[in-house]
mmCIF file of C-alpha atoms and ligand atoms in Angstrom:
data_model
loop_
_atom_site.group_PDB
_atom_site.id
_atom_site.type_symbol
_atom_site.label_atom_id
_atom_site.label_comp_id
_atom_site.label_asym_id
_atom_site.label_seq_id
_atom_site.Cartn_x
_atom_site.Cartn_y
_atom_site.Cartn_z
ATOM 1 C CA MET A 1232 -55.162 -81.036 47.931
ATOM 2 C CA ASN A 1233 -55.318 -77.794 49.882
ATOM 3 C CA ILE A 1234 -52.075 -75.965 49.248
ATOM 4 C CA GLY A 1235 -50.681 -72.802 50.821
ATOM 5 C CA ILE A 1236 -48.065 -70.959 48.786
ATOM 6 C CA THR A 1237 -45.782 -68.212 50.045
ATOM 7 C CA CYS A 1238 -43.500 -66.244 47.753
ATOM 8 C CA TYR A 1239 -42.129 -62.765 47.282
ATOM 9 C CA PRO A 1240 -44.940 -60.890 45.533
ATOM 10 C CA VAL A 1241 -42.646 -58.521 43.618
ATOM 11 C CA ALA A 1242 -41.367 -59.006 40.056
ATOM 12 C CA GLY A 1243 -38.763 -61.761 40.160
ATOM 13 C CA GLY A 1244 -38.335 -65.332 39.039
ATOM 14 C CA SER A 1245 -39.252 -67.065 42.281
ATOM 15 C CA GLY A 1246 -42.520 -65.151 42.659
ATOM 16 C CA ILE A 1247 -43.413 -65.759 39.013
ATOM 17 C CA VAL A 1248 -42.800 -69.505 39.291
ATOM 18 C CA ALA A 1249 -44.811 -69.707 42.532
ATOM 19 C CA THR A 1250 -47.714 -67.759 41.049
ATOM 20 C CA GLU A 1251 -47.817 -69.688 37.785
ATOM 21 C CA LEU A 1252 -47.653 -72.929 39.778
ATOM 22 C CA GLY A 1253 -50.597 -71.774 41.880
ATOM 23 C CA HIS A 1254 -52.619 -71.002 38.753
ATOM 24 C CA GLU A 1255 -51.812 -74.373 37.190
ATOM 25 C CA LEU A 1256 -52.598 -76.292 40.405
ATOM 26 C CA ALA A 1257 -55.938 -74.481 40.681
ATOM 27 C CA VAL A 1258 -56.725 -75.439 37.059
ATOM 28 C CA ARG A 1259 -56.065 -79.048 38.076
ATOM 29 C CA GLY A 1260 -58.676 -78.764 40.822
ATOM 30 C CA HIS A 1261 -56.509 -78.147 43.891
ATOM 31 C CA THR A 1262 -57.404 -75.323 46.234
ATOM 32 C CA VAL A 1263 -54.589 -72.816 46.433
ATOM 33 C CA HIS A 1264 -54.045 -70.129 49.088
ATOM 34 C CA PHE A 1265 -51.383 -67.477 48.505
ATOM 35 C CA ILE A 1266 -50.036 -66.011 51.735
ATOM 36 C CA SER A 1267 -47.860 -62.908 51.341
ATOM 37 C CA TYR A 1268 -47.649 -59.175 52.106
ATOM 38 C CA ALA A 1269 -49.032 -58.130 48.700
ATOM 39 C CA THR A 1270 -50.862 -59.704 45.781
ATOM 40 C CA PRO A 1271 -48.231 -61.598 43.796
ATOM 41 C CA TYR A 1272 -47.127 -59.803 40.650
ATOM 42 C CA ARG A 1273 -48.560 -62.333 38.181
ATOM 43 C CA LEU A 1274 -51.683 -63.270 40.176
ATOM 44 C CA ASP A 1275 -53.765 -61.669 37.468
ATOM 45 C CA ARG A 1276 -56.419 -64.258 36.601
ATOM 46 C CA PHE A 1277 -59.537 -65.087 38.604
ATOM 47 C CA GLN A 1278 -60.068 -68.689 39.669
ATOM 48 C CA THR A 1279 -62.666 -69.625 42.276
ATOM 49 C CA ASN A 1280 -60.348 -72.082 44.011
ATOM 50 C CA LEU A 1281 -57.431 -69.653 44.264
ATOM 51 C CA MET A 1282 -57.299 -67.239 47.168
ATOM 52 C CA TYR A 1283 -54.974 -64.604 48.522
ATOM 53 C CA HIS A 1284 -54.419 -63.894 52.220
ATOM 54 C CA GLU A 1285 -52.634 -60.674 53.046
ATOM 55 C CA VAL A 1286 -50.143 -60.623 55.892
ATOM 56 C CA ASP A 1287 -50.206 -57.574 58.181
ATOM 57 C CA THR A 1288 -47.021 -55.639 58.645
ATOM 58 C CA THR A 1289 -48.247 -53.478 61.526
ATOM 59 C CA SER A 1290 -45.504 -51.264 62.864
ATOM 60 C CA TYR A 1291 -44.895 -49.922 66.373
ATOM 61 C CA PRO A 1292 -42.340 -47.312 67.476
ATOM 62 C CA LEU A 1293 -40.407 -49.978 69.404
ATOM 63 C CA PHE A 1294 -39.933 -52.077 66.285
ATOM 64 C CA LYS A 1295 -37.069 -50.633 64.346
ATOM 65 C CA PHE A 1296 -37.849 -53.152 61.565
ATOM 66 C CA PRO A 1297 -41.283 -54.533 60.631
ATOM 67 C CA LEU A 1298 -41.790 -57.989 62.165
ATOM 68 C CA TYR A 1299 -42.976 -59.584 58.913
ATOM 69 C CA THR A 1300 -41.569 -63.015 59.696
ATOM 70 C CA LEU A 1301 -43.712 -63.265 62.842
ATOM 71 C CA THR A 1302 -46.922 -62.027 61.245
ATOM 72 C CA LEU A 1303 -46.284 -64.298 58.256
ATOM 73 C CA ALA A 1304 -45.820 -67.358 60.493
ATOM 74 C CA SER A 1305 -48.971 -66.452 62.378
ATOM 75 C CA LYS A 1306 -50.957 -66.055 59.144
ATOM 76 C CA MET A 1307 -49.645 -69.381 57.860
ATOM 77 C CA ALA A 1308 -50.876 -71.124 61.013
ATOM 78 C CA GLU A 1309 -54.248 -69.342 60.768
ATOM 79 C CA VAL A 1310 -54.788 -70.196 57.081
ATOM 80 C CA THR A 1311 -53.665 -73.802 57.654
ATOM 81 C CA ARG A 1312 -56.217 -74.133 60.471
ATOM 82 C CA ASN A 1313 -59.091 -72.372 58.698
ATOM 83 C CA PHE A 1314 -58.634 -74.011 55.311
ATOM 84 C CA ASP A 1315 -57.321 -77.406 56.352
ATOM 85 C CA LEU A 1316 -54.097 -77.045 54.381
ATOM 86 C CA ASP A 1317 -52.203 -80.222 53.525
ATOM 87 C CA ILE A 1318 -49.099 -78.465 52.288
ATOM 88 C CA LEU A 1319 -47.281 -75.198 52.877
ATOM 89 C CA HIS A 1320 -45.143 -74.663 49.794
ATOM 90 C CA MET A 1321 -42.433 -72.072 50.407
ATOM 91 C CA HIS A 1322 -40.743 -70.379 47.484
ATOM 92 C CA TYR A 1323 -37.365 -68.882 48.391
ATOM 93 C CA ALA A 1324 -35.931 -70.242 51.607
ATOM 94 C CA ILE A 1325 -35.379 -66.945 53.422
ATOM 95 C CA PRO A 1326 -37.367 -66.255 55.548
ATOM 96 C CA HIS A 1327 -40.291 -68.319 54.261
ATOM 97 C CA ALA A 1328 -39.031 -71.772 55.244
ATOM 98 C CA ALA A 1329 -38.301 -70.583 58.793
ATOM 99 C CA CYS A 1330 -41.779 -69.006 59.030
ATOM 100 C CA ALA A 1331 -43.410 -72.251 57.911
ATOM 101 C CA TYR A 1332 -41.432 -74.130 60.557
ATOM 102 C CA LEU A 1333 -42.666 -71.679 63.200
ATOM 103 C CA ALA A 1334 -46.272 -71.990 61.971
ATOM 104 C CA LYS A 1335 -46.019 -75.759 62.229
ATOM 105 C CA GLN A 1336 -44.664 -75.496 65.783
ATOM 106 C CA MET A 1337 -47.610 -73.271 66.714
ATOM 107 C CA LEU A 1338 -50.108 -75.786 65.299
ATOM 108 C CA SER A 1339 -48.278 -78.638 66.952
ATOM 109 C CA ALA A 1340 -48.522 -76.926 70.350
ATOM 110 C CA GLY A 1341 -52.288 -76.859 69.907
ATOM 111 C CA ASN A 1342 -52.426 -80.516 68.815
ATOM 112 C CA GLU A 1343 -53.825 -79.418 65.464
ATOM 113 C CA LYS A 1344 -53.445 -81.030 62.050
ATOM 114 C CA LEU A 1345 -49.950 -80.372 60.739
ATOM 115 C CA PRO A 1346 -49.197 -79.438 57.136
ATOM 116 C CA LYS A 1347 -46.150 -80.745 55.306
ATOM 117 C CA ILE A 1348 -43.605 -78.071 54.498
ATOM 118 C CA ILE A 1349 -42.085 -78.042 51.039
ATOM 119 C CA THR A 1350 -39.333 -75.540 50.303
ATOM 120 C CA THR A 1351 -38.349 -74.657 46.765
ATOM 121 C CA LEU A 1352 -34.896 -73.132 46.452
ATOM 122 C CA HIS A 1353 -34.655 -70.578 43.673
ATOM 123 C CA GLY A 1354 -31.098 -69.332 43.588
ATOM 124 C CA THR A 1355 -30.037 -66.191 45.353
ATOM 125 C CA ASP A 1356 -31.548 -67.619 48.570
ATOM 126 C CA ILE A 1357 -28.634 -70.071 48.348
ATOM 127 C CA THR A 1358 -25.925 -68.506 46.212
ATOM 128 C CA LEU A 1359 -25.982 -64.937 47.535
ATOM 129 C CA VAL A 1360 -28.124 -64.287 50.597
ATOM 130 C CA GLY A 1361 -28.333 -67.695 52.299
ATOM 131 C CA SER A 1362 -24.616 -68.257 52.257
ATOM 132 C CA ASP A 1363 -23.986 -64.886 53.944
ATOM 133 C CA PRO A 1364 -22.732 -65.718 57.485
ATOM 134 C CA SER A 1365 -25.652 -63.871 59.112
ATOM 135 C CA TYR A 1366 -28.215 -66.068 57.337
ATOM 136 C CA TYR A 1367 -26.282 -69.298 56.952
ATOM 137 C CA ASP A 1368 -27.359 -71.183 60.113
ATOM 138 C CA ILE A 1369 -31.057 -70.299 59.926
ATOM 139 C CA THR A 1370 -31.146 -71.111 56.206
ATOM 140 C CA ARG A 1371 -29.497 -74.498 56.754
ATOM 141 C CA PHE A 1372 -31.779 -75.212 59.703
ATOM 142 C CA SER A 1373 -34.980 -74.335 57.862
ATOM 143 C CA ILE A 1374 -34.002 -76.281 54.748
ATOM 144 C CA ASN A 1375 -33.341 -79.330 56.918
ATOM 145 C CA ALA A 1376 -36.585 -78.795 58.839
ATOM 146 C CA SER A 1377 -38.640 -78.918 55.610
ATOM 147 C CA ASP A 1378 -40.468 -82.158 54.807
ATOM 148 C CA GLY A 1379 -39.525 -81.848 51.138
ATOM 149 C CA ILE A 1380 -36.963 -79.744 49.307
ATOM 150 C CA THR A 1381 -36.866 -78.908 45.630
ATOM 151 C CA ALA A 1382 -34.378 -76.885 43.599
ATOM 152 C CA VAL A 1383 -35.023 -75.324 40.212
ATOM 153 C CA SER A 1384 -31.926 -76.885 38.635
ATOM 154 C CA LYS A 1385 -29.358 -79.593 39.225
ATOM 155 C CA TYR A 1386 -26.789 -76.802 39.360
ATOM 156 C CA LEU A 1387 -28.605 -75.269 42.349
ATOM 157 C CA ALA A 1388 -29.242 -78.621 44.061
ATOM 158 C CA ASP A 1389 -25.499 -79.427 43.855
ATOM 159 C CA GLU A 1390 -24.582 -75.965 45.077
ATOM 160 C CA THR A 1391 -26.985 -76.290 48.042
ATOM 161 C CA ARG A 1392 -25.622 -79.703 49.011
ATOM 162 C CA GLU A 1393 -22.106 -78.364 48.873
ATOM 163 C CA VAL A 1394 -22.577 -74.991 50.567
ATOM 164 C CA PHE A 1395 -25.046 -76.103 53.235
ATOM 165 C CA LYS A 1396 -23.904 -79.711 53.652
ATOM 166 C CA ILE A 1397 -27.476 -80.950 53.164
ATOM 167 C CA GLU A 1398 -27.830 -84.714 53.183
ATOM 168 C CA LYS A 1399 -31.592 -84.919 52.611
ATOM 169 C CA GLU A 1400 -32.915 -85.413 49.099
ATOM 170 C CA ILE A 1401 -33.178 -82.232 47.041
ATOM 171 C CA ARG A 1402 -35.537 -82.972 44.165
ATOM 172 C CA VAL A 1403 -34.783 -81.102 40.951
ATOM 173 C CA VAL A 1404 -37.961 -79.617 39.512
ATOM 174 C CA HIS A 1405 -37.120 -77.229 36.718
ATOM 175 C CA ASN A 1406 -38.945 -73.993 36.028
ATOM 176 C CA PHE A 1407 -41.685 -74.088 33.421
ATOM 177 C CA PHE A 1408 -43.807 -71.985 31.069
ATOM 178 C CA ASN A 1409 -47.352 -72.132 29.811
ATOM 179 C CA GLU A 1410 -47.208 -72.713 26.068
ATOM 180 C CA LEU A 1411 -50.531 -70.966 25.475
ATOM 181 C CA ARG A 1412 -48.930 -67.750 26.732
ATOM 182 C CA PHE A 1413 -45.327 -68.179 25.643
ATOM 183 C CA ASN A 1414 -45.008 -69.259 22.021
ATOM 184 C CA PRO A 1415 -43.508 -67.854 18.813
ATOM 185 C CA GLY A 1416 -46.930 -66.883 17.454
ATOM 186 C CA GLY A 1417 -48.149 -65.108 20.587
ATOM 187 C CA SER A 1418 -46.901 -61.646 19.745
ATOM 188 C CA GLN A 1419 -49.310 -58.779 20.349
ATOM 189 C CA CYS A 1420 -47.097 -56.271 18.599
ATOM 190 C CA THR A 1421 -45.177 -56.066 15.385
ATOM 191 C CA LYS A 1422 -41.417 -55.918 15.200
ATOM 192 C CA THR A 1423 -41.585 -52.665 13.245
ATOM 193 C CA GLU A 1424 -43.024 -50.965 16.325
ATOM 194 C CA PHE A 1425 -39.498 -51.268 17.768
ATOM 195 C CA VAL A 1426 -37.090 -51.454 14.840
ATOM 196 C CA ASN A 1427 -36.753 -50.460 11.206
ATOM 197 C CA ASP A 1428 -37.143 -53.165 8.559
ATOM 198 C CA ASN A 1429 -33.423 -53.905 8.303
ATOM 199 C CA GLU A 1430 -32.706 -53.902 12.050
ATOM 200 C CA PHE A 1431 -32.481 -56.778 14.519
ATOM 201 C CA LEU A 1432 -34.178 -56.607 17.902
ATOM 202 C CA ILE A 1433 -32.093 -57.743 20.862
ATOM 203 C CA THR A 1434 -33.812 -58.119 24.213
ATOM 204 C CA HIS A 1435 -32.932 -58.335 27.898
ATOM 205 C CA VAL A 1436 -35.478 -58.902 30.675
ATOM 206 C CA SER A 1437 -34.535 -58.832 34.358
ATOM 207 C CA ASN A 1438 -34.936 -57.069 37.668
ATOM 208 C CA PHE A 1439 -31.764 -55.062 36.963
ATOM 209 C CA ARG A 1440 -29.870 -56.305 40.003
ATOM 210 C CA PRO A 1441 -26.026 -56.368 40.001
ATOM 211 C CA VAL A 1442 -26.078 -60.161 39.542
ATOM 212 C CA LYS A 1443 -27.550 -59.614 36.041
ATOM 213 C CA ARG A 1444 -24.411 -57.732 34.895
ATOM 214 C CA ILE A 1445 -26.332 -55.013 33.063
ATOM 215 C CA PRO A 1446 -23.064 -53.292 31.970
ATOM 216 C CA ASP A 1447 -22.263 -56.530 30.090
ATOM 217 C CA VAL A 1448 -25.692 -56.503 28.428
ATOM 218 C CA ILE A 1449 -24.995 -53.016 27.115
ATOM 219 C CA ASP A 1450 -21.412 -53.852 26.163
ATOM 220 C CA ILE A 1451 -22.509 -56.933 24.183
ATOM 221 C CA PHE A 1452 -25.171 -54.895 22.429
ATOM 222 C CA GLU A 1453 -22.723 -52.095 21.624
ATOM 223 C CA ARG A 1454 -20.298 -54.585 20.049
ATOM 224 C CA ILE A 1455 -23.116 -56.221 18.046
ATOM 225 C CA SER A 1456 -24.478 -52.882 16.875
ATOM 226 C CA HIS A 1457 -21.075 -52.010 15.376
ATOM 227 C CA GLU A 1458 -21.414 -55.028 13.076
ATOM 228 C CA VAL A 1459 -25.131 -55.289 12.266
ATOM 229 C CA PRO A 1460 -28.044 -52.817 12.466
ATOM 230 C CA ALA A 1461 -29.810 -53.516 15.761
ATOM 231 C CA ARG A 1462 -31.736 -52.077 18.674
ATOM 232 C CA LEU A 1463 -31.760 -53.122 22.309
ATOM 233 C CA LEU A 1464 -35.055 -53.621 24.143
ATOM 234 C CA LEU A 1465 -34.684 -53.467 27.922
ATOM 235 C CA ILE A 1466 -37.572 -54.764 30.034
ATOM 236 C CA GLY A 1467 -37.546 -54.483 33.821
ATOM 237 C CA GLU A 1468 -36.522 -52.099 36.533
ATOM 238 C CA GLY A 1469 -34.113 -52.237 39.456
ATOM 239 C CA PRO A 1470 -31.084 -50.844 41.240
ATOM 240 C CA GLU A 1471 -28.930 -50.899 38.088
ATOM 241 C CA THR A 1472 -31.359 -48.915 35.915
ATOM 242 C CA VAL A 1473 -29.766 -45.528 36.592
ATOM 243 C CA MET A 1474 -26.252 -46.815 35.847
ATOM 244 C CA ALA A 1475 -27.582 -48.462 32.693
ATOM 245 C CA ARG A 1476 -29.001 -45.173 31.422
ATOM 246 C CA ARG A 1477 -25.683 -43.459 32.170
ATOM 247 C CA GLN A 1478 -23.685 -46.109 30.291
ATOM 248 C CA ILE A 1479 -26.074 -45.914 27.338
ATOM 249 C CA ASN A 1480 -25.765 -42.134 27.132
ATOM 250 C CA LYS A 1481 -21.989 -42.248 27.539
ATOM 251 C CA SER A 1482 -21.719 -44.764 24.697
ATOM 252 C CA ASN A 1483 -24.018 -42.682 22.471
ATOM 253 C CA LEU A 1484 -26.469 -45.558 22.259
ATOM 254 C CA SER A 1485 -29.595 -43.807 23.482
ATOM 255 C CA GLY A 1486 -31.110 -43.728 19.974
ATOM 256 C CA LYS A 1487 -30.745 -47.484 19.767
ATOM 257 C CA VAL A 1488 -32.072 -48.514 23.177
ATOM 258 C CA ILE A 1489 -35.728 -48.857 24.152
ATOM 259 C CA PHE A 1490 -36.543 -48.948 27.867
ATOM 260 C CA LEU A 1491 -39.958 -50.487 28.509
ATOM 261 C CA GLY A 1492 -39.652 -50.638 32.316
ATOM 262 C CA SER A 1493 -41.357 -53.374 34.251
ATOM 263 C CA GLN A 1494 -43.883 -55.384 32.202
ATOM 264 C CA SER A 1495 -46.018 -58.262 33.428
ATOM 265 C CA ARG A 1496 -46.894 -59.548 29.935
ATOM 266 C CA VAL A 1497 -43.467 -60.028 28.359
ATOM 267 C CA GLU A 1498 -44.864 -62.751 26.104
ATOM 268 C CA ALA A 1499 -46.550 -60.002 24.086
ATOM 269 C CA VAL A 1500 -43.205 -58.590 22.920
ATOM 270 C CA LEU A 1501 -40.698 -61.464 23.222
ATOM 271 C CA PRO A 1502 -41.678 -63.135 19.917
ATOM 272 C CA CYS A 1503 -40.601 -59.959 18.063
ATOM 273 C CA SER A 1504 -37.010 -60.441 19.235
ATOM 274 C CA ASP A 1505 -34.110 -61.956 17.340
ATOM 275 C CA LEU A 1506 -31.798 -62.538 20.284
ATOM 276 C CA PHE A 1507 -32.008 -62.567 24.083
ATOM 277 C CA LEU A 1508 -29.066 -61.620 26.332
ATOM 278 C CA MET A 1509 -28.494 -63.068 29.822
ATOM 279 C CA PRO A 1510 -24.829 -62.632 30.780
ATOM 280 C CA SER A 1511 -25.517 -62.979 34.556
ATOM 281 C CA ALA A 1512 -22.826 -63.584 37.156
ATOM 282 C CA GLU A 1513 -25.055 -66.252 38.713
ATOM 283 C CA GLU A 1514 -28.202 -67.817 37.373
ATOM 284 C CA SER A 1515 -29.685 -70.851 39.053
ATOM 285 C CA PHE A 1516 -32.017 -71.442 36.107
ATOM 286 C CA GLY A 1517 -32.866 -68.305 34.130
ATOM 287 C CA LEU A 1518 -36.643 -68.226 33.832
ATOM 288 C CA ALA A 1519 -36.545 -65.118 31.635
ATOM 289 C CA ALA A 1520 -34.259 -66.987 29.218
ATOM 290 C CA LEU A 1521 -36.667 -69.921 29.138
ATOM 291 C CA GLU A 1522 -39.577 -67.594 28.379
ATOM 292 C CA ALA A 1523 -37.547 -66.125 25.506
ATOM 293 C CA LEU A 1524 -36.687 -69.578 24.122
ATOM 294 C CA ALA A 1525 -40.340 -70.592 24.368
ATOM 295 C CA CYS A 1526 -41.158 -67.582 22.173
ATOM 296 C CA GLY A 1527 -38.571 -68.755 19.634
ATOM 297 C CA VAL A 1528 -35.758 -66.404 20.657
ATOM 298 C CA PRO A 1529 -32.178 -67.768 20.840
ATOM 299 C CA VAL A 1530 -30.267 -66.931 24.039
ATOM 300 C CA ILE A 1531 -26.716 -65.787 24.610
ATOM 301 C CA GLY A 1532 -25.654 -66.157 28.229
ATOM 302 C CA SER A 1533 -23.199 -67.303 30.865
ATOM 303 C CA SER A 1534 -21.801 -70.794 31.075
ATOM 304 C CA GLY A 1535 -21.057 -72.356 34.470
ATOM 305 C CA THR A 1536 -24.565 -71.451 35.656
ATOM 306 C CA GLY A 1537 -27.991 -73.088 35.638
ATOM 307 C CA LEU A 1538 -28.438 -71.723 32.103
ATOM 308 C CA MET A 1539 -26.544 -74.834 30.973
ATOM 309 C CA GLU A 1540 -29.711 -76.835 31.775
ATOM 310 C CA VAL A 1541 -31.918 -74.423 29.831
ATOM 311 C CA VAL A 1542 -30.000 -73.379 26.729
ATOM 312 C CA GLU A 1543 -28.859 -76.058 24.268
ATOM 313 C CA ASP A 1544 -25.420 -74.692 23.426
ATOM 314 C CA TYR A 1545 -24.910 -74.329 19.634
ATOM 315 C CA GLN A 1546 -28.547 -75.395 19.017
ATOM 316 C CA ASP A 1547 -30.685 -72.583 20.385
ATOM 317 C CA GLY A 1548 -28.070 -70.312 21.889
ATOM 318 C CA TYR A 1549 -24.480 -69.873 23.005
ATOM 319 C CA LEU A 1550 -22.972 -69.849 26.488
ATOM 320 C CA PHE A 1551 -19.619 -68.320 27.399
ATOM 321 C CA PRO A 1552 -17.784 -67.714 30.677
ATOM 322 C CA VAL A 1553 -19.128 -64.857 32.792
ATOM 323 C CA GLY A 1554 -17.738 -61.535 31.580
ATOM 324 C CA ASP A 1555 -16.594 -62.752 28.151
ATOM 325 C CA THR A 1556 -18.618 -60.115 26.358
ATOM 326 C CA ALA A 1557 -16.373 -60.219 23.292
ATOM 327 C CA SER A 1558 -17.200 -63.891 22.598
ATOM 328 C CA MET A 1559 -20.874 -63.325 23.397
ATOM 329 C CA ALA A 1560 -21.045 -60.452 20.925
ATOM 330 C CA HIS A 1561 -19.039 -62.343 18.318
ATOM 331 C CA ALA A 1562 -21.424 -65.342 18.499
ATOM 332 C CA GLY A 1563 -24.414 -62.999 18.324
ATOM 333 C CA VAL A 1564 -23.116 -61.240 15.225
ATOM 334 C CA ALA A 1565 -22.310 -64.539 13.484
ATOM 335 C CA LEU A 1566 -25.822 -65.795 14.182
ATOM 336 C CA LEU A 1567 -27.574 -62.605 13.062
ATOM 337 C CA LYS A 1568 -25.509 -62.514 9.875
ATOM 338 C CA ASN A 1569 -26.567 -66.043 8.941
ATOM 339 C CA PRO A 1570 -30.343 -65.941 8.239
ATOM 340 C CA LEU A 1571 -30.598 -69.696 7.711
ATOM 341 C CA ARG A 1572 -28.883 -70.558 10.981
ATOM 342 C CA LEU A 1573 -30.865 -67.880 12.820
ATOM 343 C CA GLN A 1574 -34.103 -69.480 11.625
ATOM 344 C CA GLU A 1575 -32.872 -72.914 12.707
ATOM 345 C CA PHE A 1576 -31.946 -71.585 16.159
ATOM 346 C CA LYS A 1577 -35.345 -69.891 16.511
ATOM 347 C CA LYS A 1578 -37.142 -73.119 15.628
ATOM 348 C CA ALA A 1579 -34.938 -75.192 17.920
ATOM 349 C CA ALA A 1580 -35.468 -72.706 20.794
ATOM 350 C CA ALA A 1581 -39.242 -73.137 20.816
ATOM 351 C CA ALA A 1582 -39.063 -76.905 20.219
ATOM 352 C CA ASN A 1583 -36.473 -77.573 22.959
ATOM 353 C CA ALA A 1584 -38.330 -75.425 25.483
ATOM 354 C CA LEU A 1585 -41.570 -77.237 24.755
ATOM 355 C CA LYS A 1586 -39.950 -80.660 25.016
ATOM 356 C CA LYS A 1587 -38.299 -80.032 28.369
ATOM 357 C CA PHE A 1588 -40.154 -77.333 30.270
ATOM 358 C CA LYS A 1589 -43.829 -77.120 29.368
ATOM 359 C CA ALA A 1590 -46.131 -76.465 32.321
ATOM 360 C CA ASP A 1591 -48.006 -79.728 32.039
ATOM 361 C CA LYS A 1592 -44.856 -81.807 32.472
ATOM 362 C CA ILE A 1593 -43.318 -79.817 35.323
ATOM 363 C CA VAL A 1594 -46.547 -79.230 37.284
ATOM 364 C CA SER A 1595 -47.082 -83.010 37.247
ATOM 365 C CA GLU A 1596 -43.614 -83.375 38.782
ATOM 366 C CA TYR A 1597 -44.615 -80.997 41.599
ATOM 367 C CA GLU A 1598 -47.906 -82.862 42.105
ATOM 368 C CA LYS A 1599 -46.055 -86.180 42.274
ATOM 369 C CA PHE A 1600 -43.606 -84.752 44.799
ATOM 370 C CA TYR A 1601 -46.477 -83.394 46.936
ATOM 371 C CA GLY A 1602 -47.989 -86.900 46.956
ATOM 372 C CA GLU A 1603 -44.692 -88.494 47.960
ATOM 373 C CA VAL A 1604 -44.123 -86.011 50.785
ATOM 374 C CA LEU A 1605 -47.703 -86.399 52.063
ATOM 375 C CA ASN A 1606 -47.395 -90.181 52.089
ATOM 376 C CA GLY A 1607 -43.762 -90.330 53.186
HETATM 377 O O1 GMT B 2553 -33.061 -63.478 39.195
HETATM 378 C C1 GMT B 2553 -33.418 -62.830 40.163
HETATM 379 O O2 GMT B 2553 -32.771 -61.921 40.639
HETATM 380 C C2 GMT B 2553 -34.725 -63.162 40.807
HETATM 381 C C3 GMT B 2553 -34.638 -64.467 41.491
HETATM 382 C C4 GMT B 2553 -35.796 -64.655 42.419
HETATM 383 O O3 GMT B 2553 -35.585 -65.373 43.362
HETATM 384 O O4 GMT B 2553 -36.875 -64.129 42.267
HETATM 385 O O5 GMT B 2553 -34.557 -65.463 40.482
HETATM 386 C C5 GMT B 2553 -34.052 -66.726 40.826
HETATM 387 O O6 GMT B 2553 -35.143 -67.611 40.717
HETATM 388 C C6 GMT B 2553 -35.644 -67.815 39.389
HETATM 389 C C7 GMT B 2553 -36.862 -68.729 39.447
HETATM 390 O O7 GMT B 2553 -36.550 -69.974 39.921
HETATM 391 C C8 GMT B 2553 -34.531 -68.389 38.503
HETATM 392 O O8 GMT B 2553 -35.018 -68.600 37.195
HETATM 393 C C9 GMT B 2553 -33.367 -67.400 38.480
HETATM 394 O O9 GMT B 2553 -32.309 -67.979 37.750
HETATM 395 C C10 GMT B 2553 -32.899 -67.116 39.892
HETATM 396 N N1 GMT B 2553 -31.921 -66.021 39.852
HETATM 397 C C11 GMT B 2553 -30.621 -66.203 40.105
HETATM 398 O O10 GMT B 2553 -30.143 -67.298 40.385
HETATM 399 C C12 GMT B 2553 -29.792 -64.993 40.012
#
C-alpha cells in the first residue's frame, strides 16, 4: 500500500506512535510518506520506502496566523496525486482530519483517484482541545467524514462516542512498542550513573504539560524519599518545567532530582529505573508508561484513565484516583521495601507489555483495518 501519514512532529505520544507505525509499515514493504511541517521527532532511521514531505508555512503580513491547515491540505492532495496514495492516515484529529477531508475534496473536484482517510484519535484531541466549544463542531464533522476511525484505547473510544455522539465504528487499536528497542536488557547506561548503590531510581517521562500533574510527580517522590533512599529522574521538557524546578528547590530536593531534558532514546535509560510515575489528570493510553513497563519498570499512575488498559493493577503497578498522591507514594514505598515483590512486578511488567502491546501484533491490527477500509 502507499500510505500518507500526518502527525505533529514534536515530542509527544501521538507523533511517536505515528512515526513508529510508519517505520514498521515500511519494514513490512509498504511505501510511507510523512507529511508535516517538520521532520517527525522519532523519524531517525533511513528506509528507502519511507519519505518525508515538508509543508510550507509561508507567511504574509495580511495573515495574522500562519495558514498551515491550507498548505497542509494542499500538500496532502499533491502527495496523494504524485505518489498514488491509497490511504491518508491522520494522527490527532485537529486539524489533520479536516485537512485530509479538504485534500480529498480537491482531488474529487479534479476527478482524481481518492484516498481513504483514516483518523486515529490520541487523547487530548478529544478530551481537552476537541471538546472545547470553538473546536467541537469541526472535530465532530471531520471524525464523521473519515472513512475509518481508530482510538488508542477503549477508554478514549467510549469518551469520543459520548462527547461527540459518534455512531460510526471506532476501532480500538492500542499503542505499541518495538521489543528490540524497549526491553529490560536494553540499557545503555548503568544505574550507578544516576544513583548510589543503596538508592532507588524513580522516573517520570512526559512533555511537562499541566495534564501530567508534575506537582504530583514531585509530591509522590518527596513522600517516597522520606521512607526509602531514592532519586527522581525527570525526562522531557514543557510548560511546567519552570514550576517543577521551583517546587524542587522549595522542597530542598534539588540534590535528589536529575533533569535530563528532552531525550529521543528513553529506552537507553528506562531499564535502570525501579519505578515509573504517571499521575496524570487525563491519559487516553499512556505510551510513556507502556515504554517503561516494556523495559521492566512497574508503573504508579491514575485510575479512571486509559492507563487501566495498560497497567495490570497489583501485578505490574498500582493505580489510584487522580490526585491521591498519598496512596501512590504509600504503594511505591511498600513495593520498593519488598525486594521479592519488586522483582515479580518488574518481570510481570515486561511480560504483560510483550503479551499485549508488541509492535508486530498491533501493526497487524492497523494493516487489517487499512484493508477493511480500502475494501469497505
Ligand atoms: O500526552 C500528551 O500530552 C501527548 C499526547 C499527544 O497527542 O501527543 O499524548 C496522547 O497520545 C498518546 C499516544 O496515543 C497517548 O499515549 C497519551 O495517553 C495521550 N495523552 C493524553 O491523553 C493526555
